[in-house]
C-alpha atoms as a printed R data frame, in Angstrom:
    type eleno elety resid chain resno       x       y       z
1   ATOM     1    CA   UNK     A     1  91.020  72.990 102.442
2   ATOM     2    CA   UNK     A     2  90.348  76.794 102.927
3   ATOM     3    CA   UNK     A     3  87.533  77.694 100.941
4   ATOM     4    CA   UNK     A     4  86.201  81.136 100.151
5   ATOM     5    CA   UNK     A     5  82.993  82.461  98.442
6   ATOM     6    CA   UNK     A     6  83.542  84.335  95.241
7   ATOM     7    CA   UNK     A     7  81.188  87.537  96.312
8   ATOM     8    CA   UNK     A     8  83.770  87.714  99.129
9   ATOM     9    CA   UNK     A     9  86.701  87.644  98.111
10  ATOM    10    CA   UNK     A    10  86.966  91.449  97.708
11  ATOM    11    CA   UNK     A    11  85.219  92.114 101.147
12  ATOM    12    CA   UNK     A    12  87.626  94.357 103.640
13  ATOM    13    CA   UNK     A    13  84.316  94.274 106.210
14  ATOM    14    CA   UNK     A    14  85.747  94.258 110.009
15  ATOM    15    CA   UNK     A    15  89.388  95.129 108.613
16  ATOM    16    CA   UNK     A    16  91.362  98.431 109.135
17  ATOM    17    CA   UNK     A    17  93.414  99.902 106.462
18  ATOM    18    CA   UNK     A    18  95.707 102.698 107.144
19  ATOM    19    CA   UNK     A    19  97.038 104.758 103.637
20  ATOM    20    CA   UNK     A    20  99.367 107.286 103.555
21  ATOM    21    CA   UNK     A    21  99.690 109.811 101.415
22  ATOM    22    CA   UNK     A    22  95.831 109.711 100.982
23  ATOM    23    CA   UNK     A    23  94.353 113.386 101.046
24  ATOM    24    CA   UNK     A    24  94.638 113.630  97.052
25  ATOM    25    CA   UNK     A    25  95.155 111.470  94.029
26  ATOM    26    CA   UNK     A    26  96.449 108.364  94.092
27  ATOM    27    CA   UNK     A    27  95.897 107.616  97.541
28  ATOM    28    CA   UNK     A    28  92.567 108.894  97.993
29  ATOM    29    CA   UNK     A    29  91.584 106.800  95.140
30  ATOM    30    CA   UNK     A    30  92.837 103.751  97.345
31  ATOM    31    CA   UNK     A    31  91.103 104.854  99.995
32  ATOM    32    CA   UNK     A    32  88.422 105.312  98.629
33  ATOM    33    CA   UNK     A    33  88.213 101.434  97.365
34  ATOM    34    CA   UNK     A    34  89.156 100.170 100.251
35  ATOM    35    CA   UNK     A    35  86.626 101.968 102.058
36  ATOM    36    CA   UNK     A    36  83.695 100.996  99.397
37  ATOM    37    CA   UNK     A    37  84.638  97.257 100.288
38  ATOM    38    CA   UNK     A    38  84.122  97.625 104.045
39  ATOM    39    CA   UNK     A    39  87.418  98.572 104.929
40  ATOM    40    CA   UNK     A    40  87.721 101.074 108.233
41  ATOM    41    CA   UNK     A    41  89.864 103.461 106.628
42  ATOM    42    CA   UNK     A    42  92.864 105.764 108.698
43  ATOM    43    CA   UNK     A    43  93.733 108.813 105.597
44  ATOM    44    CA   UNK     A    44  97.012 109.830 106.100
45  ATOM    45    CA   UNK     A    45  98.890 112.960 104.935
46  ATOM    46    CA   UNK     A    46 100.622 115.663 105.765
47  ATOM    47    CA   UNK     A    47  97.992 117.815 105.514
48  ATOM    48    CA   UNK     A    48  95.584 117.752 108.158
49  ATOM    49    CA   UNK     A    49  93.026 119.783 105.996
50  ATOM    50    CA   UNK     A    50  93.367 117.086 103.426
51  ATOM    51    CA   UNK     A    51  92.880 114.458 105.552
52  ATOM    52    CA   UNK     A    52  89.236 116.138 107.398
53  ATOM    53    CA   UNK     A    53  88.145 117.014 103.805
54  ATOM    54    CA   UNK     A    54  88.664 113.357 102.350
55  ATOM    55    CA   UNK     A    55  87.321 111.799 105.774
56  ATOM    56    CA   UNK     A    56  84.317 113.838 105.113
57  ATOM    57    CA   UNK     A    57  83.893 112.556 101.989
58  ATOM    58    CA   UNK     A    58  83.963 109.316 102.652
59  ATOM    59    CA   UNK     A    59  81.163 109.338 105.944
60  ATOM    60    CA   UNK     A    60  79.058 110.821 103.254
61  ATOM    61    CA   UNK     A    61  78.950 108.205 101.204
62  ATOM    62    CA   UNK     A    62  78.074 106.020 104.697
63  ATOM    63    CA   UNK     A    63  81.516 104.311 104.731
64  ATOM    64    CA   UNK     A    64  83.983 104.696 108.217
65  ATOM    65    CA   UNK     A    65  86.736 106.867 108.027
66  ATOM    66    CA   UNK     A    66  88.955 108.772 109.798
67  ATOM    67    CA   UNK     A    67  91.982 111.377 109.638
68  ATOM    68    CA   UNK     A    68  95.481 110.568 110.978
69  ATOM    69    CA   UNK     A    69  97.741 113.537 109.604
70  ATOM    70    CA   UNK     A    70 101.448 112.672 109.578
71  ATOM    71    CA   UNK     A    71 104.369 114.100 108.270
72  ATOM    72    CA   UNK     A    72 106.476 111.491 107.227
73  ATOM    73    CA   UNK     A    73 109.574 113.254 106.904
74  ATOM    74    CA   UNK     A    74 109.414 113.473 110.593
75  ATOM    75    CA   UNK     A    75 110.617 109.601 112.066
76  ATOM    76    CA   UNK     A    76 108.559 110.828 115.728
77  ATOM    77    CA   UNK     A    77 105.405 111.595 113.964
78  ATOM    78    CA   UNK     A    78 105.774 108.180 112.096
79  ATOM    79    CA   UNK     A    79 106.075 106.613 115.165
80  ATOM    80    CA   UNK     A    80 103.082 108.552 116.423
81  ATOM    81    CA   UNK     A    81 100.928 107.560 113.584
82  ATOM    82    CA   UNK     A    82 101.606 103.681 114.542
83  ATOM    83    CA   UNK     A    83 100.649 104.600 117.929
84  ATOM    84    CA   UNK     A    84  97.580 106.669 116.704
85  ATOM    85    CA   UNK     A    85  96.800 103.685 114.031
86  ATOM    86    CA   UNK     A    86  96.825 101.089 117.059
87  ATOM    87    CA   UNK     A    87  95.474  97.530 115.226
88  ATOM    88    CA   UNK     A    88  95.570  97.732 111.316
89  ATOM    89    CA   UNK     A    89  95.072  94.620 109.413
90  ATOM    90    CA   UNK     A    90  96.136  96.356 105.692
91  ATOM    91    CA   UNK     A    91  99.009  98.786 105.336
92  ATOM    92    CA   UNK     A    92  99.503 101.095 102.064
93  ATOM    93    CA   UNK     A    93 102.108 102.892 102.201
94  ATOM    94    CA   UNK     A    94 102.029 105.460  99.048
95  ATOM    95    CA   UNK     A    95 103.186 108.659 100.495
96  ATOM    96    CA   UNK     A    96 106.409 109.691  98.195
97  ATOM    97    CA   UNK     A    97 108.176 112.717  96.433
98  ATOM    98    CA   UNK     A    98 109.104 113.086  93.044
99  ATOM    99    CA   UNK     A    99 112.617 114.940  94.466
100 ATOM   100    CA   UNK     A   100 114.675 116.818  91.752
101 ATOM   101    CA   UNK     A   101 114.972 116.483  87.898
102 ATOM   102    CA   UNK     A   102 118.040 116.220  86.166
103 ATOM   103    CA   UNK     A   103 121.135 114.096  86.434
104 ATOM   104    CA   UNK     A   104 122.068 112.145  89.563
105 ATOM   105    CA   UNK     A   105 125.624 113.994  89.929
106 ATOM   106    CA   UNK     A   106 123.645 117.551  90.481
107 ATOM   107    CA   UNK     A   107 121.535 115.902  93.456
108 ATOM   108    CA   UNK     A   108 122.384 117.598  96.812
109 ATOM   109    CA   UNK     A   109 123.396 115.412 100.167
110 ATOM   110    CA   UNK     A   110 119.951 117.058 101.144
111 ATOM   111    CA   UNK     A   111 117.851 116.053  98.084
112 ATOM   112    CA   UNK     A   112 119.308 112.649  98.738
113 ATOM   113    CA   UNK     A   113 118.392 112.529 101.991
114 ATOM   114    CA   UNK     A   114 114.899 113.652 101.600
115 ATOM   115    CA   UNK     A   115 114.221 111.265  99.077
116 ATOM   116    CA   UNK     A   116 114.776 108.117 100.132
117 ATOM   117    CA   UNK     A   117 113.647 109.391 104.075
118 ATOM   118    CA   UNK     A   118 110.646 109.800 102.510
119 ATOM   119    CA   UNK     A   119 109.629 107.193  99.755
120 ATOM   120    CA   UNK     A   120 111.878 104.324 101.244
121 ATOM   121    CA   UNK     A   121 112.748 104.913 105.309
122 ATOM   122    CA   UNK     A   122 109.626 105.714 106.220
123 ATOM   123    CA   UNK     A   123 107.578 102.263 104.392
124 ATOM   124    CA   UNK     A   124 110.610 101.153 106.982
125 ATOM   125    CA   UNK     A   125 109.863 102.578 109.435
126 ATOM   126    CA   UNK     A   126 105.916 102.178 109.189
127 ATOM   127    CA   UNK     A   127 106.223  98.612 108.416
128 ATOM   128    CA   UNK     A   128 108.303  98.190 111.568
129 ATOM   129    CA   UNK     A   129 105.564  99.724 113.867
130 ATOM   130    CA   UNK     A   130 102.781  97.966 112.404
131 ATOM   131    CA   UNK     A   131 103.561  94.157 110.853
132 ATOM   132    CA   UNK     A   132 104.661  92.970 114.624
133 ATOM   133    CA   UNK     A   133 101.107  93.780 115.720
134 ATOM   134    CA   UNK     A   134  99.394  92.264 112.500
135 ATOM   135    CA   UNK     A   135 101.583  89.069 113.004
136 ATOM   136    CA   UNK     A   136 100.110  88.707 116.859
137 ATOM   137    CA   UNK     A   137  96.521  89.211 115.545
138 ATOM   138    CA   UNK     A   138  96.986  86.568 112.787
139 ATOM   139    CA   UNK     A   139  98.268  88.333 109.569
140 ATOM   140    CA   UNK     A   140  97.917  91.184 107.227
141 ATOM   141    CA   UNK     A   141  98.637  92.528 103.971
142 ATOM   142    CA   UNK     A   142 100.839  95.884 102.973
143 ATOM   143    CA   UNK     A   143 101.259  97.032  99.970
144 ATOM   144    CA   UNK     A   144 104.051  99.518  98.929
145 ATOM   145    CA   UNK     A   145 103.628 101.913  96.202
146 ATOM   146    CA   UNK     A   146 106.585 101.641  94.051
147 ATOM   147    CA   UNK     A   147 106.694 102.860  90.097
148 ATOM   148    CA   UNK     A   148 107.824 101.963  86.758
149 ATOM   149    CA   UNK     A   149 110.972 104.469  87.263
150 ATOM   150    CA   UNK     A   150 112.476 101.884  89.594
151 ATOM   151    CA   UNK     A   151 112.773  99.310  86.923
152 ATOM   152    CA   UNK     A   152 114.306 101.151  84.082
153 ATOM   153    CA   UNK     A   153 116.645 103.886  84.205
154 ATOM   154    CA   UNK     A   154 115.749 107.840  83.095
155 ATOM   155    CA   UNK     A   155 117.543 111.055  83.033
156 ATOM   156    CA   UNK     A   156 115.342 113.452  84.693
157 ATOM   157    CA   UNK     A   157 114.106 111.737  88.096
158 ATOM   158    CA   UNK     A   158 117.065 109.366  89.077
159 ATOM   159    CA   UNK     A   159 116.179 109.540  92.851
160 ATOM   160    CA   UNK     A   160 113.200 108.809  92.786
161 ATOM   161    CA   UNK     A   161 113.835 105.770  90.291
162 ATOM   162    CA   UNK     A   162 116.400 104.434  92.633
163 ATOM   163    CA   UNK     A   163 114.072 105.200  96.279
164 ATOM   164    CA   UNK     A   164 111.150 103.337  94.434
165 ATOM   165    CA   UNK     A   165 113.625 100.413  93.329
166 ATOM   166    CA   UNK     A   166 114.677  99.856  96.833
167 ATOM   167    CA   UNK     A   167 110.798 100.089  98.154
168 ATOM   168    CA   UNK     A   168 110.062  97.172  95.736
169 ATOM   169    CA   UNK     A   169 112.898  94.959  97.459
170 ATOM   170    CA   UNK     A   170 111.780  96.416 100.607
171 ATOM   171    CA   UNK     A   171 108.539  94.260  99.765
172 ATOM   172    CA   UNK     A   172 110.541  91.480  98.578
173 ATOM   173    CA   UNK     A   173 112.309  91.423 101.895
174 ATOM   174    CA   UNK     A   174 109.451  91.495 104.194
175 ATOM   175    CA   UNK     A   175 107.499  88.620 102.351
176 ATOM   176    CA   UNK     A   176 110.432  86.624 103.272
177 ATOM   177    CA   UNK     A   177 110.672  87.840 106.812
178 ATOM   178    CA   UNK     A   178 107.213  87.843 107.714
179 ATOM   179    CA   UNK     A   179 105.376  85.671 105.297
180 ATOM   180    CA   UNK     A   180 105.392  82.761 108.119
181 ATOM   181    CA   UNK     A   181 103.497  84.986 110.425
182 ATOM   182    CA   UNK     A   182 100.686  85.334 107.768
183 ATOM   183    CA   UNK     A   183 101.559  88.441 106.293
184 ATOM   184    CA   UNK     A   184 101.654  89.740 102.692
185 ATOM   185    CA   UNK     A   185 104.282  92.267 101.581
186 ATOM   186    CA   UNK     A   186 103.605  93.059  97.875
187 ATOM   187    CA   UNK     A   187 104.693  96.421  95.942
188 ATOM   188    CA   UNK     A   188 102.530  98.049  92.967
189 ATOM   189    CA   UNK     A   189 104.174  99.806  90.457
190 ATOM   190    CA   UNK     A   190 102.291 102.021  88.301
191 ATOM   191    CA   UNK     A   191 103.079 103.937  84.829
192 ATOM   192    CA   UNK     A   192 102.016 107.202  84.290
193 ATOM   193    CA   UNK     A   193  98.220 107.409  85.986
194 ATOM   194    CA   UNK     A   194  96.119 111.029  85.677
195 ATOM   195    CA   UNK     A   195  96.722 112.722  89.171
196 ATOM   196    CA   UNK     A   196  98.007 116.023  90.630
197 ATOM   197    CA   UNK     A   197 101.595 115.088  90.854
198 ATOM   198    CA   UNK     A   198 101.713 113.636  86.905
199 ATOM   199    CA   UNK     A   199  99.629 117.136  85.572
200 ATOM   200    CA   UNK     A   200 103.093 118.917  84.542
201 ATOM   201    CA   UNK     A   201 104.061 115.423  82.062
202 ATOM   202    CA   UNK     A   202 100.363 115.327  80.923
203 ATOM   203    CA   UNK     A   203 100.183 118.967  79.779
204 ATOM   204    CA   UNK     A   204 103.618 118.235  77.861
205 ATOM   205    CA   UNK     A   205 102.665 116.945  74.692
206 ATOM   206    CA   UNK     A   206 105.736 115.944  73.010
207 ATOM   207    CA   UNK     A   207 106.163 114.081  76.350
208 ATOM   208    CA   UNK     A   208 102.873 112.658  75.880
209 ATOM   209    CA   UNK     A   209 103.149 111.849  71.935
210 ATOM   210    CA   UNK     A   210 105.730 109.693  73.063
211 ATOM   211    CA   UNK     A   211 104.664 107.810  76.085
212 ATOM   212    CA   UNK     A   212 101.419 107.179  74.105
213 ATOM   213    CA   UNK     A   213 103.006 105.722  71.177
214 ATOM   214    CA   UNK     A   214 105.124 103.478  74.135
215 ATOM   215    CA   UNK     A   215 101.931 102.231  75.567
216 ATOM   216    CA   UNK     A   216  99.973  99.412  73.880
217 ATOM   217    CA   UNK     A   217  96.688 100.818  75.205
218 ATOM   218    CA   UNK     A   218  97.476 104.455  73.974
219 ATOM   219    CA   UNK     A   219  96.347 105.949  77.230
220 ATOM   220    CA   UNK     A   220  97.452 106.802  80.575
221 ATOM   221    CA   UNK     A   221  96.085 104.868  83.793
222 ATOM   222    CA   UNK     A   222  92.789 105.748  85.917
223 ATOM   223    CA   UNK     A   223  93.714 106.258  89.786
224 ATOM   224    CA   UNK     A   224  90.979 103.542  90.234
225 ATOM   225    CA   UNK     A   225  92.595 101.347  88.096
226 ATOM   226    CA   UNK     A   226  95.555 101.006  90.803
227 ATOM   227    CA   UNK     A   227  93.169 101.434  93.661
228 ATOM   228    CA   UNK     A   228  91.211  97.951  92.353
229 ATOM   229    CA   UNK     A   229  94.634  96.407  92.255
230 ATOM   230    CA   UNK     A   230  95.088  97.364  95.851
231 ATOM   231    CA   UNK     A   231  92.147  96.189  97.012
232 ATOM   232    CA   UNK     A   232  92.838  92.843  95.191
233 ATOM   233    CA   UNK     A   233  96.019  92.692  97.036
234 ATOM   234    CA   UNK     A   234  94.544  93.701 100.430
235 ATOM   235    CA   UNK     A   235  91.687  91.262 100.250
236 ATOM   236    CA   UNK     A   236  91.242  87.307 100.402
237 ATOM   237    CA   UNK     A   237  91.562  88.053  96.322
238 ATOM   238    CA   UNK     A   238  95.540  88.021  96.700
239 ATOM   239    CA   UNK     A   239  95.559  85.481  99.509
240 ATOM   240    CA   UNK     A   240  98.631  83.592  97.560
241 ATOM   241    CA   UNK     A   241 100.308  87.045  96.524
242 ATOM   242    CA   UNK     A   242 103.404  87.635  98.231
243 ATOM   243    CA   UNK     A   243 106.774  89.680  97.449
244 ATOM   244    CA   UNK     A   244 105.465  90.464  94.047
245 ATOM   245    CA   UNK     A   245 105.702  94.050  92.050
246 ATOM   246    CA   UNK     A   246 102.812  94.385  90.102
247 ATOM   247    CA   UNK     A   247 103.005  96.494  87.301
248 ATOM   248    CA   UNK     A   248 100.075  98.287  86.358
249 ATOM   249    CA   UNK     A   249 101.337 100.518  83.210
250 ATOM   250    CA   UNK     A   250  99.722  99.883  80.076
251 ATOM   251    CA   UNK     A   251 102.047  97.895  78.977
252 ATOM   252    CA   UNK     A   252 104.050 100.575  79.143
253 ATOM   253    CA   UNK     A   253 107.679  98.346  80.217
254 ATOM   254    CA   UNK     A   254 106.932  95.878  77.600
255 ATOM   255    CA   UNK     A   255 106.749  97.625  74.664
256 ATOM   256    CA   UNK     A   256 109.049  98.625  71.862
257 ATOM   257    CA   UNK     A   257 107.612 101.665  71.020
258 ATOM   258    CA   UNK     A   258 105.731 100.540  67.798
């Protein structure tokens, strides 16, 4: 029997982690863990700026780093970023787009096409590159950032609810797939958490009044809050996770509203 020591279980030391969509909020907060727990972190975005800025960051705090600006929109620079990546041992694949609000009839062809390029094809398309060379070096873990919007329904960001729906069976499907190579394929789907791209809901307080009252713990999430859930997935932690969507909400999808 395979046994582990508890002050390890969380340890990332001699692993690479590649995250996309990492040079602010969300993702930097994942890198960030990852990196605190010996992980050799690759920051992905779009911006290259971002990506130098948060790679600074991190070597100043004495933990390995470095940038690997993608766009993601762009299936040749996603193909380039697998190349650049070469071995990675954890995957997080959290770059996404909110797309437009209102009702799914007014989407465009192009909106459409945008956002589910973005937030589904390329996890695809990443997961492609990468899992065949985790499954030849023993195994791996990748963890897709899905949301609560892709397991109830909403008027105002329908695309994106349906995108992160598919990304979560996009999970589901690779667990199956890959799972007897020794690789994990789990999704994460968080509530409302206090970054850049949720600052227009948080300053709404109606909006907020509401969600609030929705949530058992009558607050919105931490970005390290989903980053410590990440690294639990990533590490020897979630060693008997697989093809699970983990919601990390408040309690948000539970609740009745009381």
């Amino acid at each position: 029997m395979n046994t582990i020591a508890a002050a390890s279980l969380f340890d990332l030391s001699g692993r690479t982690a590649l995250v996309t969509g990492a040079g602010q909020g969300l993702g930097l907060a994942i890198a960030q863990a990852l990196a605190a727990h010996g992980a050799h972190v690759l920051v992905s975005d779009r911006d290259a700026a971002s990506c130098e800025l948060a790679v600074a960051a991190l070597r100043a705090q004495g933990r390995v780093a470095d940038a690997c600006p993608a766009d993601l929109a762009q299936p040749a620079q996603i193909d380039a970023l697998c190349q650049a990546a070469g071995a990675v041992d954890v995957l997080v694949c959290n770059a996404g787009i909110q797309g437009p609000a209102g009702p799914l009839a007014q989407a465009s062809d192009a909106a459409w096409q945008q956002v589910f390029d973005i937030n589904l094809r390329a996890a695809a398309r990443l997961t492609s590159g990468l899992l065949p060379g985790m499954a030849q070096r023993g195994g791996g873990s990748a963890v897709l950032m899905s949301s609560i919007a892709g397991l109830r329904g909403n008027r105002a960001i329908g695309l994106y609810g349906l995108s992160k729906a598919a990304l979560a069976q996009l999970a589901r499907n690779l667990a199956v797939e890959w799972g007897p190579q020794g690789i994990r394929v789990n999704a994460v789907s968080p509530g409302l958490i206090r970054t850049p791209l949720a600052g227009h809901l948080m300053a709404d307080e109606a909006f907020m009044a509401r969600r609030l009252q929705a949530t058992p713990l009558r607050r919105v999430g931490e970005p390290h809050e989903i980053a410590g859930v990440v690294v639990m997935l990533a590490s020897a932690a979630g060693a008997f996770i697989t093809g699970h969507n983990l919601v990390v909400d408040g309690g948000t999808t539970i609740s009745d509203g009381s």
